[in-house]
PDB file of C-alpha atoms in Angstrom:
ATOM      1  CA  MET U1304    -115.574 110.320 -25.533  1.00 46.00           C
ATOM      2  CA  ASN U1305    -118.572 109.915 -27.741  1.00 45.00           C
ATOM      3  CA  THR U1306    -121.209 108.426 -25.482  1.00 45.00           C
ATOM      4  CA  ASP U1307    -123.420 107.551 -28.423  1.00 43.00           C
ATOM      5  CA  ASN U1308    -121.412 105.615 -30.975  1.00 38.00           C
ATOM      6  CA  THR U1309    -124.226 105.680 -33.477  1.00 39.00           C
ATOM      7  CA  SER U1310    -125.001 108.444 -35.894  1.00 42.00           C
ATOM      8  CA  THR U1311    -128.565 109.250 -36.698  1.00 44.00           C
ATOM      9  CA  GLY U1312    -129.039 110.046 -40.363  1.00 44.00           C
ATOM     10  CA  THR U1313    -132.202 111.550 -41.738  1.00 45.00           C
ATOM     11  CA  ASP U1314    -132.989 112.394 -45.339  1.00 42.00           C
ATOM     12  CA  LEU U1315    -134.468 115.874 -45.171  1.00 44.00           C
ATOM     13  CA  THR U1316    -135.899 115.925 -48.704  1.00 41.00           C
ATOM     14  CA  ASP U1317    -139.464 115.879 -47.402  1.00 37.00           C
ATOM     15  CA  GLN U1318    -138.709 117.918 -44.278  1.00 44.00           C
ATOM     16  CA  ASP U1319    -136.996 120.942 -45.820  1.00 52.00           C
ATOM     17  CA  ALA U1320    -139.469 123.715 -46.680  1.00 58.00           C
ATOM     18  CA  THR U1321    -137.494 124.613 -49.821  1.00 70.00           C
ATOM     19  CA  GLY U1322    -137.514 121.036 -51.102  1.00 82.00           C
ATOM     20  CA  GLN U1323    -133.716 120.834 -50.918  1.00 89.00           C
ATOM     21  CA  PRO U1324    -132.100 117.481 -50.132  1.00 95.00           C
ATOM     22  CA  GLY U1325    -130.113 117.119 -46.943  1.00 95.00           C
ATOM     23  CA  PHE U1326    -129.326 115.043 -43.899  1.00 95.00           C
ATOM     24  CA  THR U1327    -128.847 115.289 -40.161  1.00 96.00           C
ATOM     25  CA  ILE U1328    -126.258 113.576 -37.967  1.00 97.00           C
ATOM     26  CA  VAL U1329    -126.702 113.634 -34.189  1.00 98.00           C
ATOM     27  CA  ARG U1330    -123.771 112.802 -31.910  1.00 97.00           C
ATOM     28  CA  GLU U1331    -123.334 113.055 -28.167  1.00 97.00           C
ATOM     29  CA  PHE U1332    -119.908 113.911 -26.785  1.00 97.00           C
ATOM     30  CA  ALA U1333    -118.623 113.593 -23.234  1.00 95.00           C
ATOM     31  CA  ALA U1334    -117.422 117.191 -23.193  1.00 95.00           C
ATOM     32  CA  PRO U1335    -118.860 120.537 -22.161  1.00 95.00           C
ATOM     33  CA  ARG U1336    -120.604 122.569 -24.841  1.00 96.00           C
ATOM     34  CA  SER U1337    -117.877 125.249 -24.691  1.00 95.00           C
ATOM     35  CA  ARG U1338    -115.252 122.670 -25.701  1.00 96.00           C
ATOM     36  CA  VAL U1339    -117.317 121.417 -28.644  1.00 97.00           C
ATOM     37  CA  TRP U1340    -117.945 125.020 -29.759  1.00 98.00           C
ATOM     38  CA  GLU U1341    -114.221 125.765 -29.562  1.00 97.00           C
ATOM     39  CA  ALA U1342    -113.500 122.704 -31.737  1.00 98.00           C
ATOM     40  CA  TRP U1343    -115.741 124.185 -34.463  1.00 98.00           C
ATOM     41  CA  THR U1344    -114.315 127.717 -34.290  1.00 98.00           C
ATOM     42  CA  ASN U1345    -110.626 127.611 -33.288  1.00 98.00           C
ATOM     43  CA  PRO U1346    -108.329 127.095 -36.318  1.00 98.00           C
ATOM     44  CA  ASP U1347    -105.697 125.226 -34.282  1.00 98.00           C
ATOM     45  CA  THR U1348    -108.269 122.734 -33.047  1.00 97.00           C
ATOM     46  CA  MET U1349    -110.083 122.509 -36.382  1.00 98.00           C
ATOM     47  CA  ALA U1350    -106.868 121.414 -38.107  1.00 98.00           C
ATOM     48  CA  ARG U1351    -106.684 118.384 -35.835  1.00 97.00           C
ATOM     49  CA  TRP U1352    -110.160 117.035 -36.659  1.00 97.00           C
ATOM     50  CA  PHE U1353    -111.760 118.819 -39.649  1.00 97.00           C
ATOM     51  CA  HIS U1354    -111.323 115.854 -42.031  1.00 96.00           C
ATOM     52  CA  PRO U1355    -112.349 112.210 -42.405  1.00 96.00           C
ATOM     53  CA  GLU U1356    -110.195 109.696 -40.556  1.00 95.00           C
ATOM     54  CA  THR U1357    -107.962 108.845 -43.540  1.00 94.00           C
ATOM     55  CA  LEU U1358    -107.103 112.477 -44.378  1.00 97.00           C
ATOM     56  CA  VAL U1359    -105.225 115.319 -42.678  1.00 98.00           C
ATOM     57  CA  THR U1360    -105.787 119.066 -42.565  1.00 98.00           C
ATOM     58  CA  PRO U1361    -102.521 121.035 -42.389  1.00 98.00           C
ATOM     59  CA  ARG U1362    -102.759 123.835 -39.817  1.00 98.00           C
ATOM     60  CA  GLU U1363    -101.438 126.407 -42.287  1.00 98.00           C
ATOM     61  CA  SER U1364    -104.460 125.760 -44.519  1.00 98.00           C
ATOM     62  CA  VAL U1365    -107.025 126.719 -41.856  1.00 98.00           C
ATOM     63  CA  THR U1366    -108.291 130.295 -41.593  1.00 98.00           C
ATOM     64  CA  VAL U1367    -111.290 131.514 -39.598  1.00 98.00           C
ATOM     65  CA  ASP U1368    -112.967 134.925 -39.682  1.00 98.00           C
ATOM     66  CA  LEU U1369    -115.628 134.133 -37.076  1.00 98.00           C
ATOM     67  CA  ARG U1370    -118.249 136.791 -37.716  1.00 98.00           C
ATOM     68  CA  VAL U1371    -121.454 136.807 -39.715  1.00 98.00           C
ATOM     69  CA  GLY U1372    -120.304 137.295 -43.312  1.00 98.00           C
ATOM     70  CA  GLY U1373    -116.770 136.168 -42.451  1.00 98.00           C
ATOM     71  CA  GLU U1374    -115.191 133.250 -44.282  1.00 98.00           C
ATOM     72  CA  TYR U1375    -113.243 130.171 -43.290  1.00 98.00           C
ATOM     73  CA  THR U1376    -110.955 127.970 -45.378  1.00 98.00           C
ATOM     74  CA  TYR U1377    -109.217 124.645 -44.945  1.00 98.00           C
ATOM     75  CA  THR U1378    -107.606 122.046 -47.180  1.00 98.00           C
ATOM     76  CA  MET U1379    -107.901 118.324 -46.568  1.00 97.00           C
ATOM     77  CA  ARG U1380    -105.064 116.173 -47.897  1.00 98.00           C
ATOM     78  CA  ILE U1381    -104.591 112.464 -48.565  1.00 96.00           C
ATOM     79  CA  PRO U1382    -101.235 111.764 -46.857  1.00 96.00           C
ATOM     80  CA  ASP U1383    -100.078 109.007 -49.243  1.00 96.00           C
ATOM     81  CA  THR U1384    -100.793 110.815 -52.520  1.00 97.00           C
ATOM     82  CA  GLY U1385    -100.792 114.492 -51.551  1.00 96.00           C
ATOM     83  CA  GLN U1386    -104.147 114.991 -53.304  1.00 96.00           C
ATOM     84  CA  GLU U1387    -105.820 118.068 -51.822  1.00 97.00           C
ATOM     85  CA  PHE U1388    -109.433 119.121 -51.310  1.00 96.00           C
ATOM     86  CA  PRO U1389    -109.660 122.897 -50.699  1.00 98.00           C
ATOM     87  CA  THR U1390    -112.832 123.875 -48.871  1.00 97.00           C
ATOM     88  CA  ALA U1391    -114.344 127.212 -47.869  1.00 98.00           C
ATOM     89  CA  GLY U1392    -117.504 128.777 -46.588  1.00 98.00           C
ATOM     90  CA  ARG U1393    -119.174 131.852 -45.174  1.00 98.00           C
ATOM     91  CA  TYR U1394    -120.581 132.197 -41.659  1.00 98.00           C
ATOM     92  CA  LEU U1395    -124.313 132.910 -41.771  1.00 98.00           C
ATOM     93  CA  HIS U1396    -125.371 132.786 -38.113  1.00 98.00           C
ATOM     94  CA  ILE U1397    -123.335 132.726 -34.892  1.00 98.00           C
ATOM     95  CA  ASP U1398    -124.931 132.235 -31.483  1.00 98.00           C
ATOM     96  CA  GLU U1399    -122.045 131.178 -29.224  1.00 98.00           C
ATOM     97  CA  PRO U1400    -122.065 128.446 -27.871  1.00 97.00           C
ATOM     98  CA  VAL U1401    -125.460 127.272 -29.093  1.00 98.00           C
ATOM     99  CA  ARG U1402    -125.654 127.483 -32.883  1.00 98.00           C
ATOM    100  CA  LEU U1403    -123.367 127.973 -35.860  1.00 98.00           C
ATOM    101  CA  ASP U1404    -124.591 128.165 -39.479  1.00 98.00           C
ATOM    102  CA  PHE U1405    -122.291 128.386 -42.496  1.00 98.00           C
ATOM    103  CA  THR U1406    -121.977 127.487 -46.143  1.00 98.00           C
ATOM    104  CA  TRP U1407    -119.700 124.586 -47.077  1.00 97.00           C
ATOM    105  CA  GLY U1408    -118.196 124.360 -50.533  1.00 95.00           C
ATOM    106  CA  SER U1409    -115.289 125.207 -52.780  1.00 94.00           C
ATOM    107  CA  PRO U1410    -113.250 128.410 -52.562  1.00 95.00           C
ATOM    108  CA  GLY U1411    -114.822 131.031 -54.797  1.00 92.00           C
ATOM    109  CA  GLN U1412    -118.249 129.412 -54.536  1.00 93.00           C
ATOM    110  CA  VAL U1413    -119.077 129.996 -50.883  1.00 93.00           C
ATOM    111  CA  ASP U1414    -122.344 131.828 -51.482  1.00 93.00           C
ATOM    112  CA  ASP U1415    -123.893 129.118 -53.675  1.00 92.00           C
ATOM    113  CA  ALA U1416    -122.751 126.201 -51.508  1.00 95.00           C
ATOM    114  CA  PRO U1417    -124.724 123.790 -49.335  1.00 97.00           C
ATOM    115  CA  THR U1418    -125.429 125.045 -45.814  1.00 97.00           C
ATOM    116  CA  VAL U1419    -124.500 123.503 -42.485  1.00 98.00           C
ATOM    117  CA  SER U1420    -126.175 124.127 -39.158  1.00 98.00           C
ATOM    118  CA  ILE U1421    -124.606 123.007 -35.898  1.00 98.00           C
ATOM    119  CA  GLU U1422    -126.767 123.043 -32.769  1.00 98.00           C
ATOM    120  CA  LEU U1423    -125.142 122.254 -29.424  1.00 98.00           C
ATOM    121  CA  ASP U1424    -127.312 121.229 -26.480  1.00 98.00           C
ATOM    122  CA  GLU U1425    -126.003 120.597 -22.985  1.00 96.00           C
ATOM    123  CA  VAL U1426    -126.798 117.137 -21.664  1.00 95.00           C
ATOM    124  CA  GLY U1427    -125.993 117.237 -17.984  1.00 84.00           C
ATOM    125  CA  THR U1428    -122.901 119.119 -16.862  1.00 82.00           C
ATOM    126  CA  ALA U1429    -120.254 117.480 -19.016  1.00 89.00           C
ATOM    127  CA  SER U1430    -121.934 116.196 -22.168  1.00 95.00           C
ATOM    128  CA  THR U1431    -123.066 117.867 -25.363  1.00 97.00           C
ATOM    129  CA  ARG U1432    -125.506 116.706 -28.012  1.00 98.00           C
ATOM    130  CA  MET U1433    -124.500 118.015 -31.408  1.00 98.00           C
ATOM    131  CA  THR U1434    -127.095 118.162 -34.167  1.00 98.00           C
ATOM    132  CA  PHE U1435    -125.390 118.630 -37.526  1.00 98.00           C
ATOM    133  CA  THR U1436    -127.692 119.407 -40.452  1.00 97.00           C
ATOM    134  CA  LEU U1437    -126.455 119.762 -44.017  1.00 97.00           C
ATOM    135  CA  THR U1438    -128.900 121.150 -46.579  1.00 97.00           C
ATOM    136  CA  GLY U1439    -128.192 121.090 -50.288  1.00 95.00           C
ATOM    137  CA  LEU U1440    -126.721 117.596 -50.662  1.00 93.00           C
ATOM    138  CA  PRO U1441    -128.534 114.254 -50.389  1.00 90.00           C
ATOM    139  CA  ASN U1442    -127.793 111.555 -47.861  1.00 91.00           C
ATOM    140  CA  ASP U1443    -125.262 109.678 -49.996  1.00 87.00           C
ATOM    141  CA  SER U1444    -124.044 107.218 -47.375  1.00 89.00           C
ATOM    142  CA  GLY U1445    -122.199 104.284 -48.889  1.00 85.00           C
ATOM    143  CA  GLU U1446    -121.313 106.028 -52.155  1.00 85.00           C
ATOM    144  CA  ASP U1447    -117.771 106.945 -53.224  1.00 81.00           C
ATOM    145  CA  ALA U1448    -116.731 110.347 -51.853  1.00 81.00           C
ATOM    146  CA  SER U1449    -119.863 110.436 -49.663  1.00 90.00           C
ATOM    147  CA  ALA U1450    -120.380 113.742 -47.860  1.00 93.00           C
ATOM    148  CA  TYR U1451    -122.465 111.942 -45.219  1.00 95.00           C
ATOM    149  CA  ASP U1452    -119.794 109.312 -44.551  1.00 95.00           C
ATOM    150  CA  GLY U1453    -117.022 111.930 -44.629  1.00 95.00           C
ATOM    151  CA  TRP U1454    -118.703 114.071 -41.976  1.00 96.00           C
ATOM    152  CA  SER U1455    -119.546 111.017 -39.868  1.00 96.00           C
ATOM    153  CA  SER U1456    -115.893 109.974 -39.998  1.00 96.00           C
ATOM    154  CA  ALA U1457    -114.775 113.518 -39.157  1.00 97.00           C
ATOM    155  CA  PHE U1458    -116.991 113.386 -36.058  1.00 98.00           C
ATOM    156  CA  ASN U1459    -114.980 110.340 -34.927  1.00 97.00           C
ATOM    157  CA  GLU U1460    -111.916 112.578 -35.231  1.00 97.00           C
ATOM    158  CA  LEU U1461    -113.763 115.304 -33.299  1.00 97.00           C
ATOM    159  CA  ASP U1462    -114.540 112.814 -30.544  1.00 97.00           C
ATOM    160  CA  THR U1463    -110.856 111.861 -30.325  1.00 95.00           C
ATOM    161  CA  GLU U1464    -109.832 115.535 -30.261  1.00 95.00           C
ATOM    162  CA  ILE U1465    -112.274 116.430 -27.511  1.00 93.00           C
ATOM    163  CA  SER U1466    -111.455 113.379 -25.365  1.00 86.00           C
ATOM    164  CA  SER U1467    -107.695 113.998 -25.689  1.00 71.00           C
ATOM    165  CA  ASP U1468    -107.980 117.638 -24.606  1.00 51.00           C
ATOM    166  CA  PRO U1469    -105.498 118.215 -21.744  1.00 51.00           C
ATOM    167  CA  ARG U1470    -107.838 120.714 -20.073  1.00 50.00           C
ATOM    168  CA  ASP U1471    -109.685 117.873 -18.277  1.00 44.00           C
TER     169      ASP U1471
END
């Protein structure tokens, strides 16, 4: 269970050395770091949470080639309308279970897409602090189709996935 129900958002416009816009969301989960890492890298698990709360990600749409230079794909879908949002990226840095960096964009445009960095820090023996940083998009919270709000909502799904894991 998410032990910190608040998200911390930071506009990185002034903090990023390249001048690129971005934001950070920090969440703490009542789960070991290995479980949070697995949720970011296992296609079966990703399908269950890699979407905002009102969407779904069909398992057959998720592929993962977890190596530097490898790509991942997934497609989010609105259940009522069937509208789809294909997404893809390239892994840039992998330091299991501490850090994962990748691009996040549309298929065919993975090299020119915004970048995501996930840092996982152990907090005690059974909690993990996740620091999610997206560079290349502004903090657009509250706007239609907000990337910030979409990721924040997806982290609610991640919390549910981790807390429902039968391995406890």
